[in-house]
Amino acid sequence: MLRVCWKGAHAAARQCVCGKVKAHSLQHCRKYTTAGDSGSTAGKIVAASLLTVGGGLGGTILYAKWDPKFRANVEKSVPYSDQLFEMALGPPPPPLVPLQKKPGKIEPLQISSLSEASKESKQPKAKAKKSDPAPVEAPPAVEEAPAPQTLEGEECKDHHEPVLKERPVEEVTARLAQQDKAEQDALAALTAGLEESLGSTAKTTLQAIGAQEAALTAIAAHTNKLKDAMDSQTPPDEKSAQWKALNEALSERTRAMEEAEEALLKAKGELEKLREVINSAKQSKIDTARPQILAAEENLHSMIVDLDKVVTKVQTAQTEAKIVSQYSELVNEAKAQFQQELANITPEIQANWKGLSGKLSADDLNSLIAHAHRRIDQLNRELAEQRVREQLHIEVALEQQKLEDQKALERAVVSALEHSREDMRLEQEKKVQEVREVMEAEMRTQLRRQAAAHTDHLRDVLKVQEQELREEAQEILNSRVMEQETHYRRLTQEQLDTFTLDMNAAYARLKGIEEAIDSHVIAEEEARKAHQLWLSVEALNYTLKSAGADSPTEPLEGAVGVIKESCAENEFAQALATAIPEESLSRGIYSEASLRARFYDIRRLARRVALIDETRNSLYQYFLSYLQSILLFESEQVPPPAKLAPEDLDTFKLLAYATYSIERGDLELAAKFVNQLRGESQRVAQDWLKEARLTLETKQVIGLLSAYANAVGLGTTQAP
Amino acid sequence: MSEKELGQKWDRCLADSAIKLGTGLGLGIVFSVVFFKRRTWPIAFGTGLGLGMAYSNCQNDLRSHYVLHSKVAKVCVLIIDIIYYHVLSWSDVT
């Protein structure tokens, strides 16, 4: 049971485990199955990212289309974006150029400047740009008559930049000359123009006047003829001629009238032109042309006056002619009426009742007479009526005439006024001109007088001033001269003082320098000597080295001689040099090394003959001493004590001490110990001792000398 | 060279002793042969003679420095006598 349970549990556990495994595998399967799902999510992710990127790009492009600055920024920062933009949007918009607003104003500027130049020709205006074209264009501008009037209105000099800077004098004078010339030219042109226009106007006016007079005569003739024609007292055959002449006269008149009209128009045109020219001339404001202008004006005025007179004459003639024509018309009308009535009454009768007389019958005549009587009655009645209405008519006519007269009077008055006004104006202008001239002349004389007075006054004042200034200047000059002199004296004195000081100082310095140099020389001498001494001592030292193993050095004579020479006046060195033992001078000394080596021989020998002295010196003693030396064992080197006790005076001990010393390089101590040997040992060591003594002595002297030389050298070396 | 002196002395000594010994021996032998019928005693005598002479010579040579020679000795004795006399006389005066 338990086992079964156990098994079951095991199985369950196994199953559990397997299940877990299965679950795992399931999970894996699930994972495998969800791979497809993950694929879709991946697809979603990809799609989302693509959308975002596309959206970003599209947004950028749209915004770049809207904002060119942004486009430029992006093109700058992102490479190849400009190609993309070009592809998508087209080429970038061109950069904004500042609009040219100036040229529009240059035209009026030029014209205004021209007008200014023509108006204020004498003012030097600092328009460097426009200055040159201005005077050149001034003369032609003057010619343009209508231009200045229109240009005056365009005062647009407020617009352009007032670049005022002063032009140089030459330019100004050149400008003035140019302007004068321009004026002259203008004047000449003006006068020429005036004369021309005057001439032409005069011609036309004369023509007009002639035409008008011709018209007048024609009208007068016509009127007369008409009157004559109206006047029925002339014979009938002449009447036809009269009427023909009348027609001719009429045609003549009309022609003359037309011509007159034409001429008048032309003259009026010319006069207008002349007036305009005069006005323009007046506007040019050239003073010298004024009398000419005045004359032209007078001419114009006179021409106008004549023309008007003639015109009025023609008009009066015309009115007369009108009246006469009216009368003639009336007469014609009456005649026509009469004829009509006659025709009504006698229809057979021909219209032309002139040729009526030979063709009338009695009826006709009777009817005619009856008609005539009736007509006479009618006419009488009319006459009576007319007489009645005469007064009214006369009044009316008078009124009319008055009115017309008034009108004419007015017109005449007006024209006369105008003429008189013109006359007056011209007179005034003439008078003004004269007065001006007179005044100018007077002013000139006055100015001349004043100038003369002024020059006199100036002369006097200048004389006085000159005097004063001269005195002042003289005073100033004197004071200055004095000042300068004192200054100069002071300066020279100062200079002398400074010079003396400098000289003294220089002299002192020179002296100092000399002394320094001398001391230097001395010092250098000393140094040289010291150096030499040192060198010779070094040479001596060097010669010491020339000792061979067993041979002595070279004789030190030479080196010592050199030393003696080099320090001839140095007592110490001399003493030292003389203190060197003779032997070393003549024969040289042994080196320490050789002495050392020799010492060992000495030591051996001394040990062997240690027992031998004056008392014991037999051969047997020699043998005993030799035996002792063999049998005695002692240390080779024993450090010597500070003080020697009597028991230390034993040969062997002494030798040990000496060996020790010599091993330590202390030849002196060794020599001292060796010196203490007695007996045969002493005899044996005698030579060695002598040599050692010699060497030591020489070395001592040389050491002293070298120390001395060093000291002297140190003393003479100058610290840097 | 004072140290060589001893060596030289010894050389002399030895050479001398060799000669003397040789000569003694030779003479002894000769005398023994010639005069004394080949008895050993002349050889010994001659050798001994030679040796003794050599020894004595050697010794003398070696101690020659210490032995006062006559003139030197006399001068020294004379000087010493004068000194004594003066000393004595001065002591007598005082």
JSON list of N, CA, C and O in Angstrom, two decimals, chain A residues 358-400:
[
{"chain": "A", "resi": 358, "resn": "GLY", "atom": "N", "xyz": [-43.35, 147.67, -119.36]},
{"chain": "A", "resi": 358, "resn": "GLY", "atom": "CA", "xyz": [-43.85, 147.55, -120.71]},
{"chain": "A", "resi": 358, "resn": "GLY", "atom": "C", "xyz": [-44.87, 146.43, -120.94]},
{"chain": "A", "resi": 358, "resn": "GLY", "atom": "O", "xyz": [-45.44, 146.32, -122.00]},
{"chain": "A", "resi": 359, "resn": "LYS", "atom": "N", "xyz": [-45.14, 145.65, -119.97]},
{"chain": "A", "resi": 359, "resn": "LYS", "atom": "CA", "xyz": [-45.96, 144.48, -120.23]},
{"chain": "A", "resi": 359, "resn": "LYS", "atom": "C", "xyz": [-47.29, 144.44, -119.49]},
{"chain": "A", "resi": 359, "resn": "LYS", "atom": "O", "xyz": [-47.99, 143.48, -119.48]},
{"chain": "A", "resi": 360, "resn": "LEU", "atom": "N", "xyz": [-47.64, 145.53, -118.90]},
{"chain": "A", "resi": 360, "resn": "LEU", "atom": "CA", "xyz": [-48.87, 145.55, -118.07]},
{"chain": "A", "resi": 360, "resn": "LEU", "atom": "C", "xyz": [-50.13, 145.86, -118.88]},
{"chain": "A", "resi": 360, "resn": "LEU", "atom": "O", "xyz": [-50.10, 146.74, -119.73]},
{"chain": "A", "resi": 361, "resn": "SER", "atom": "N", "xyz": [-51.22, 145.15, -118.64]},
{"chain": "A", "resi": 361, "resn": "SER", "atom": "CA", "xyz": [-52.50, 145.46, -119.24]},
{"chain": "A", "resi": 361, "resn": "SER", "atom": "C", "xyz": [-53.31, 146.40, -118.39]},
{"chain": "A", "resi": 361, "resn": "SER", "atom": "O", "xyz": [-52.86, 146.77, -117.31]},
{"chain": "A", "resi": 362, "resn": "ALA", "atom": "N", "xyz": [-54.52, 146.87, -118.94]},
{"chain": "A", "resi": 362, "resn": "ALA", "atom": "CA", "xyz": [-55.28, 147.84, -118.16]},
{"chain": "A", "resi": 362, "resn": "ALA", "atom": "C", "xyz": [-55.83, 147.27, -116.89]},
{"chain": "A", "resi": 362, "resn": "ALA", "atom": "O", "xyz": [-55.74, 147.92, -115.83]},
{"chain": "A", "resi": 363, "resn": "ASP", "atom": "N", "xyz": [-56.23, 146.01, -116.92]},
{"chain": "A", "resi": 363, "resn": "ASP", "atom": "CA", "xyz": [-56.71, 145.39, -115.67]},
{"chain": "A", "resi": 363, "resn": "ASP", "atom": "C", "xyz": [-55.65, 145.28, -114.66]},
{"chain": "A", "resi": 363, "resn": "ASP", "atom": "O", "xyz": [-55.81, 145.58, -113.47]},
{"chain": "A", "resi": 364, "resn": "ASP", "atom": "N", "xyz": [-54.65, 144.78, -115.26]},
{"chain": "A", "resi": 364, "resn": "ASP", "atom": "CA", "xyz": [-53.51, 144.65, -114.37]},
{"chain": "A", "resi": 364, "resn": "ASP", "atom": "C", "xyz": [-53.18, 145.98, -113.76]},
{"chain": "A", "resi": 364, "resn": "ASP", "atom": "O", "xyz": [-52.92, 146.10, -112.55]},
{"chain": "A", "resi": 365, "resn": "LEU", "atom": "N", "xyz": [-53.19, 146.94, -114.61]},
{"chain": "A", "resi": 365, "resn": "LEU", "atom": "CA", "xyz": [-52.84, 148.27, -114.11]},
{"chain": "A", "resi": 365, "resn": "LEU", "atom": "C", "xyz": [-53.86, 148.72, -113.07]},
{"chain": "A", "resi": 365, "resn": "LEU", "atom": "O", "xyz": [-53.50, 149.24, -112.03]},
{"chain": "A", "resi": 366, "resn": "ASN", "atom": "N", "xyz": [-55.11, 148.52, -113.43]},
{"chain": "A", "resi": 366, "resn": "ASN", "atom": "CA", "xyz": [-56.14, 148.91, -112.45]},
{"chain": "A", "resi": 366, "resn": "ASN", "atom": "C", "xyz": [-56.03, 148.20, -111.16]},
{"chain": "A", "resi": 366, "resn": "ASN", "atom": "O", "xyz": [-56.02, 148.83, -110.07]},
{"chain": "A", "resi": 367, "resn": "SER", "atom": "N", "xyz": [-55.94, 146.88, -111.32]},
{"chain": "A", "resi": 367, "resn": "SER", "atom": "CA", "xyz": [-55.73, 146.12, -110.07]},
{"chain": "A", "resi": 367, "resn": "SER", "atom": "C", "xyz": [-54.52, 146.59, -109.36]},
{"chain": "A", "resi": 367, "resn": "SER", "atom": "O", "xyz": [-54.49, 146.71, -108.13]},
{"chain": "A", "resi": 368, "resn": "LEU", "atom": "N", "xyz": [-53.52, 146.79, -110.17]},
{"chain": "A", "resi": 368, "resn": "LEU", "atom": "CA", "xyz": [-52.27, 147.27, -109.57]},
{"chain": "A", "resi": 368, "resn": "LEU", "atom": "C", "xyz": [-52.50, 148.58, -108.86]},
{"chain": "A", "resi": 368, "resn": "LEU", "atom": "O", "xyz": [-52.04, 148.77, -107.71]},
{"chain": "A", "resi": 369, "resn": "ILE", "atom": "N", "xyz": [-53.22, 149.52, -109.56]},
{"chain": "A", "resi": 369, "resn": "ILE", "atom": "CA", "xyz": [-53.45, 150.83, -108.92]},
{"chain": "A", "resi": 369, "resn": "ILE", "atom": "C", "xyz": [-54.29, 150.67, -107.68]},
{"chain": "A", "resi": 369, "resn": "ILE", "atom": "O", "xyz": [-54.00, 151.27, -106.63]},
{"chain": "A", "resi": 370, "resn": "ALA", "atom": "N", "xyz": [-55.33, 149.83, -107.82]},
{"chain": "A", "resi": 370, "resn": "ALA", "atom": "CA", "xyz": [-56.14, 149.58, -106.63]},
{"chain": "A", "resi": 370, "resn": "ALA", "atom": "C", "xyz": [-55.34, 149.03, -105.50]},
{"chain": "A", "resi": 370, "resn": "ALA", "atom": "O", "xyz": [-55.43, 149.48, -104.35]},
{"chain": "A", "resi": 371, "resn": "HIS", "atom": "N", "xyz": [-54.56, 148.03, -105.87]},
{"chain": "A", "resi": 371, "resn": "HIS", "atom": "CA", "xyz": [-53.66, 147.47, -104.86]},
{"chain": "A", "resi": 371, "resn": "HIS", "atom": "C", "xyz": [-52.76, 148.52, -104.30]},
{"chain": "A", "resi": 371, "resn": "HIS", "atom": "O", "xyz": [-52.54, 148.60, -103.08]},
{"chain": "A", "resi": 372, "resn": "ALA", "atom": "N", "xyz": [-52.28, 149.31, -105.27]},
{"chain": "A", "resi": 372, "resn": "ALA", "atom": "CA", "xyz": [-51.36, 150.36, -104.81]},
{"chain": "A", "resi": 372, "resn": "ALA", "atom": "C", "xyz": [-52.06, 151.31, -103.87]},
{"chain": "A", "resi": 372, "resn": "ALA", "atom": "O", "xyz": [-51.50, 151.67, -102.81]},
{"chain": "A", "resi": 373, "resn": "HIS", "atom": "N", "xyz": [-53.27, 151.69, -104.23]},
{"chain": "A", "resi": 373, "resn": "HIS", "atom": "CA", "xyz": [-54.03, 152.57, -103.32]},
{"chain": "A", "resi": 373, "resn": "HIS", "atom": "C", "xyz": [-54.30, 151.95, -101.97]},
{"chain": "A", "resi": 373, "resn": "HIS", "atom": "O", "xyz": [-54.09, 152.56, -100.92]},
{"chain": "A", "resi": 374, "resn": "ARG", "atom": "N", "xyz": [-54.74, 150.67, -102.09]},
{"chain": "A", "resi": 374, "resn": "ARG", "atom": "CA", "xyz": [-54.95, 149.96, -100.84]},
{"chain": "A", "resi": 374, "resn": "ARG", "atom": "C", "xyz": [-53.70, 149.97, -100.02]},
{"chain": "A", "resi": 374, "resn": "ARG", "atom": "O", "xyz": [-53.71, 150.25, -98.82]},
{"chain": "A", "resi": 375, "resn": "ARG", "atom": "N", "xyz": [-52.63, 149.63, -100.73]},
{"chain": "A", "resi": 375, "resn": "ARG", "atom": "CA", "xyz": [-51.32, 149.58, -100.07]},
{"chain": "A", "resi": 375, "resn": "ARG", "atom": "C", "xyz": [-50.99, 150.92, -99.46]},
{"chain": "A", "resi": 375, "resn": "ARG", "atom": "O", "xyz": [-50.52, 150.98, -98.30]},
{"chain": "A", "resi": 376, "resn": "ILE", "atom": "N", "xyz": [-51.31, 151.99, -100.25]},
{"chain": "A", "resi": 376, "resn": "ILE", "atom": "CA", "xyz": [-51.02, 153.33, -99.72]},
{"chain": "A", "resi": 376, "resn": "ILE", "atom": "C", "xyz": [-51.84, 153.59, -98.48]},
{"chain": "A", "resi": 376, "resn": "ILE", "atom": "O", "xyz": [-51.29, 154.10, -97.48]},
{"chain": "A", "resi": 377, "resn": "ASP", "atom": "N", "xyz": [-53.08, 153.22, -98.56]},
{"chain": "A", "resi": 377, "resn": "ASP", "atom": "CA", "xyz": [-53.91, 153.40, -97.35]},
{"chain": "A", "resi": 377, "resn": "ASP", "atom": "C", "xyz": [-53.36, 152.65, -96.18]},
{"chain": "A", "resi": 377, "resn": "ASP", "atom": "O", "xyz": [-53.21, 153.17, -95.06]},
{"chain": "A", "resi": 378, "resn": "GLN", "atom": "N", "xyz": [-53.07, 151.39, -96.56]},
{"chain": "A", "resi": 378, "resn": "GLN", "atom": "CA", "xyz": [-52.48, 150.55, -95.50]},
{"chain": "A", "resi": 378, "resn": "GLN", "atom": "C", "xyz": [-51.27, 151.20, -94.93]},
{"chain": "A", "resi": 378, "resn": "GLN", "atom": "O", "xyz": [-51.07, 151.28, -93.72]},
{"chain": "A", "resi": 379, "resn": "LEU", "atom": "N", "xyz": [-50.46, 151.61, -95.84]},
{"chain": "A", "resi": 379, "resn": "LEU", "atom": "CA", "xyz": [-49.19, 152.21, -95.42]},
{"chain": "A", "resi": 379, "resn": "LEU", "atom": "C", "xyz": [-49.42, 153.48, -94.63]},
{"chain": "A", "resi": 379, "resn": "LEU", "atom": "O", "xyz": [-48.73, 153.71, -93.62]},
{"chain": "A", "resi": 380, "resn": "ASN", "atom": "N", "xyz": [-50.44, 154.28, -95.13]},
{"chain": "A", "resi": 380, "resn": "ASN", "atom": "CA", "xyz": [-50.74, 155.47, -94.33]},
{"chain": "A", "resi": 380, "resn": "ASN", "atom": "C", "xyz": [-51.17, 155.12, -92.94]},
{"chain": "A", "resi": 380, "resn": "ASN", "atom": "O", "xyz": [-50.72, 155.72, -91.94]},
{"chain": "A", "resi": 381, "resn": "ARG", "atom": "N", "xyz": [-52.07, 154.11, -92.91]},
{"chain": "A", "resi": 381, "resn": "ARG", "atom": "CA", "xyz": [-52.49, 153.66, -91.58]},
{"chain": "A", "resi": 381, "resn": "ARG", "atom": "C", "xyz": [-51.31, 153.23, -90.76]},
{"chain": "A", "resi": 381, "resn": "ARG", "atom": "O", "xyz": [-51.13, 153.63, -89.61]},
{"chain": "A", "resi": 382, "resn": "GLU", "atom": "N", "xyz": [-50.50, 152.38, -91.43]},
{"chain": "A", "resi": 382, "resn": "GLU", "atom": "CA", "xyz": [-49.29, 151.88, -90.75]},
{"chain": "A", "resi": 382, "resn": "GLU", "atom": "C", "xyz": [-48.43, 153.02, -90.30]},
{"chain": "A", "resi": 382, "resn": "GLU", "atom": "O", "xyz": [-47.87, 153.01, -89.20]},
{"chain": "A", "resi": 383, "resn": "LEU", "atom": "N", "xyz": [-48.33, 153.98, -91.23]},
{"chain": "A", "resi": 383, "resn": "LEU", "atom": "CA", "xyz": [-47.53, 155.15, -90.88]},
{"chain": "A", "resi": 383, "resn": "LEU", "atom": "C", "xyz": [-48.05, 155.84, -89.66]},
{"chain": "A", "resi": 383, "resn": "LEU", "atom": "O", "xyz": [-47.28, 156.22, -88.76]},
{"chain": "A", "resi": 384, "resn": "ALA", "atom": "N", "xyz": [-49.46, 156.06, -89.72]},
{"chain": "A", "resi": 384, "resn": "ALA", "atom": "CA", "xyz": [-50.04, 156.68, -88.52]},
{"chain": "A", "resi": 384, "resn": "ALA", "atom": "C", "xyz": [-49.75, 155.88, -87.29]},
{"chain": "A", "resi": 384, "resn": "ALA", "atom": "O", "xyz": [-49.30, 156.42, -86.27]},
{"chain": "A", "resi": 385, "resn": "GLU", "atom": "N", "xyz": [-49.99, 154.53, -87.46]},
{"chain": "A", "resi": 385, "resn": "GLU", "atom": "CA", "xyz": [-49.65, 153.65, -86.32]},
{"chain": "A", "resi": 385, "resn": "GLU", "atom": "C", "xyz": [-48.21, 153.81, -85.94]},
{"chain": "A", "resi": 385, "resn": "GLU", "atom": "O", "xyz": [-47.85, 153.90, -84.76]},
{"chain": "A", "resi": 386, "resn": "GLN", "atom": "N", "xyz": [-47.46, 153.80, -87.01]},
{"chain": "A", "resi": 386, "resn": "GLN", "atom": "CA", "xyz": [-46.01, 153.87, -86.78]},
{"chain": "A", "resi": 386, "resn": "GLN", "atom": "C", "xyz": [-45.64, 155.16, -86.08]},
{"chain": "A", "resi": 386, "resn": "GLN", "atom": "O", "xyz": [-44.84, 155.12, -85.14]},
{"chain": "A", "resi": 387, "resn": "ARG", "atom": "N", "xyz": [-46.27, 156.23, -86.48]},
{"chain": "A", "resi": 387, "resn": "ARG", "atom": "CA", "xyz": [-46.01, 157.52, -85.83]},
{"chain": "A", "resi": 387, "resn": "ARG", "atom": "C", "xyz": [-46.39, 157.46, -84.38]},
{"chain": "A", "resi": 387, "resn": "ARG", "atom": "O", "xyz": [-45.67, 157.98, -83.53]},
{"chain": "A", "resi": 388, "resn": "VAL", "atom": "N", "xyz": [-47.50, 156.74, -84.22]},
{"chain": "A", "resi": 388, "resn": "VAL", "atom": "CA", "xyz": [-47.91, 156.57, -82.82]},
{"chain": "A", "resi": 388, "resn": "VAL", "atom": "C", "xyz": [-46.90, 155.76, -82.05]},
{"chain": "A", "resi": 388, "resn": "VAL", "atom": "O", "xyz": [-46.44, 156.11, -80.96]},
{"chain": "A", "resi": 389, "resn": "ARG", "atom": "N", "xyz": [-46.58, 154.66, -82.75]},
{"chain": "A", "resi": 389, "resn": "ARG", "atom": "CA", "xyz": [-45.61, 153.77, -82.05]},
{"chain": "A", "resi": 389, "resn": "ARG", "atom": "C", "xyz": [-44.20, 154.31, -82.15]},
{"chain": "A", "resi": 389, "resn": "ARG", "atom": "O", "xyz": [-43.26, 153.77, -81.59]},
{"chain": "A", "resi": 390, "resn": "GLU", "atom": "N", "xyz": [-44.11, 155.37, -82.94]},
{"chain": "A", "resi": 390, "resn": "GLU", "atom": "CA", "xyz": [-42.75, 155.91, -83.17]},
{"chain": "A", "resi": 390, "resn": "GLU", "atom": "C", "xyz": [-42.04, 156.19, -81.88]},
{"chain": "A", "resi": 390, "resn": "GLU", "atom": "O", "xyz": [-40.91, 155.72, -81.69]},
{"chain": "A", "resi": 391, "resn": "GLN", "atom": "N", "xyz": [-42.78, 156.94, -81.13]},
{"chain": "A", "resi": 391, "resn": "GLN", "atom": "CA", "xyz": [-42.15, 157.31, -79.86]},
{"chain": "A", "resi": 391, "resn": "GLN", "atom": "C", "xyz": [-41.70, 156.06, -79.10]},
{"chain": "A", "resi": 391, "resn": "GLN", "atom": "O", "xyz": [-40.54, 155.96, -78.69]},
{"chain": "A", "resi": 392, "resn": "LEU", "atom": "N", "xyz": [-42.65, 155.12, -79.00]},
{"chain": "A", "resi": 392, "resn": "LEU", "atom": "CA", "xyz": [-42.29, 153.89, -78.26]},
{"chain": "A", "resi": 392, "resn": "LEU", "atom": "C", "xyz": [-41.11, 153.22, -78.93]},
{"chain": "A", "resi": 392, "resn": "LEU", "atom": "O", "xyz": [-40.13, 152.83, -78.26]},
{"chain": "A", "resi": 393, "resn": "HIS", "atom": "N", "xyz": [-41.29, 153.12, -80.22]},
{"chain": "A", "resi": 393, "resn": "HIS", "atom": "CA", "xyz": [-40.19, 152.45, -80.95]},
{"chain": "A", "resi": 393, "resn": "HIS", "atom": "C", "xyz": [-38.90, 153.19, -80.76]},
{"chain": "A", "resi": 393, "resn": "HIS", "atom": "O", "xyz": [-37.84, 152.59, -80.57]},
{"chain": "A", "resi": 394, "resn": "ILE", "atom": "N", "xyz": [-39.10, 154.56, -80.86]},
{"chain": "A", "resi": 394, "resn": "ILE", "atom": "CA", "xyz": [-37.86, 155.33, -80.69]},
{"chain": "A", "resi": 394, "resn": "ILE", "atom": "C", "xyz": [-37.30, 155.11, -79.31]},
{"chain": "A", "resi": 394, "resn": "ILE", "atom": "O", "xyz": [-36.10, 154.89, -79.14]},
{"chain": "A", "resi": 395, "resn": "GLU", "atom": "N", "xyz": [-38.23, 155.14, -78.37]},
{"chain": "A", "resi": 395, "resn": "GLU", "atom": "CA", "xyz": [-37.74, 154.90, -77.00]},
{"chain": "A", "resi": 395, "resn": "GLU", "atom": "C", "xyz": [-37.08, 153.54, -76.89]},
{"chain": "A", "resi": 395, "resn": "GLU", "atom": "O", "xyz": [-35.98, 153.41, -76.34]},
{"chain": "A", "resi": 396, "resn": "VAL", "atom": "N", "xyz": [-37.85, 152.57, -77.42]},
{"chain": "A", "resi": 396, "resn": "VAL", "atom": "CA", "xyz": [-37.28, 151.21, -77.36]},
{"chain": "A", "resi": 396, "resn": "VAL", "atom": "C", "xyz": [-35.94, 151.17, -78.06]},
{"chain": "A", "resi": 396, "resn": "VAL", "atom": "O", "xyz": [-34.94, 150.62, -77.54]},
{"chain": "A", "resi": 397, "resn": "ALA", "atom": "N", "xyz": [-36.00, 151.82, -79.30]},
{"chain": "A", "resi": 397, "resn": "ALA", "atom": "CA", "xyz": [-34.73, 151.81, -80.05]},
{"chain": "A", "resi": 397, "resn": "ALA", "atom": "C", "xyz": [-33.64, 152.53, -79.30]},
{"chain": "A", "resi": 397, "resn": "ALA", "atom": "O", "xyz": [-32.48, 152.08, -79.25]},
{"chain": "A", "resi": 398, "resn": "LEU", "atom": "N", "xyz": [-34.11, 153.67, -78.71]},
{"chain": "A", "resi": 398, "resn": "LEU", "atom": "CA", "xyz": [-33.14, 154.43, -77.92]},
{"chain": "A", "resi": 398, "resn": "LEU", "atom": "C", "xyz": [-32.59, 153.58, -76.79]},
{"chain": "A", "resi": 398, "resn": "LEU", "atom": "O", "xyz": [-31.39, 153.55, -76.53]},
{"chain": "A", "resi": 399, "resn": "GLU", "atom": "N", "xyz": [-33.58, 152.93, -76.15]},
{"chain": "A", "resi": 399, "resn": "GLU", "atom": "CA", "xyz": [-33.16, 152.05, -75.06]},
{"chain": "A", "resi": 399, "resn": "GLU", "atom": "C", "xyz": [-32.17, 151.04, -75.60]},
{"chain": "A", "resi": 399, "resn": "GLU", "atom": "O", "xyz": [-31.10, 150.82, -75.03]},
{"chain": "A", "resi": 400, "resn": "GLN", "atom": "N", "xyz": [-32.62, 150.41, -76.65]},
{"chain": "A", "resi": 400, "resn": "GLN", "atom": "CA", "xyz": [-31.73, 149.41, -77.25]},
{"chain": "A", "resi": 400, "resn": "GLN", "atom": "C", "xyz": [-30.38, 150.01, -77.58]},
{"chain": "A", "resi": 400, "resn": "GLN", "atom": "O", "xyz": [-29.32, 149.47, -77.23]}
]
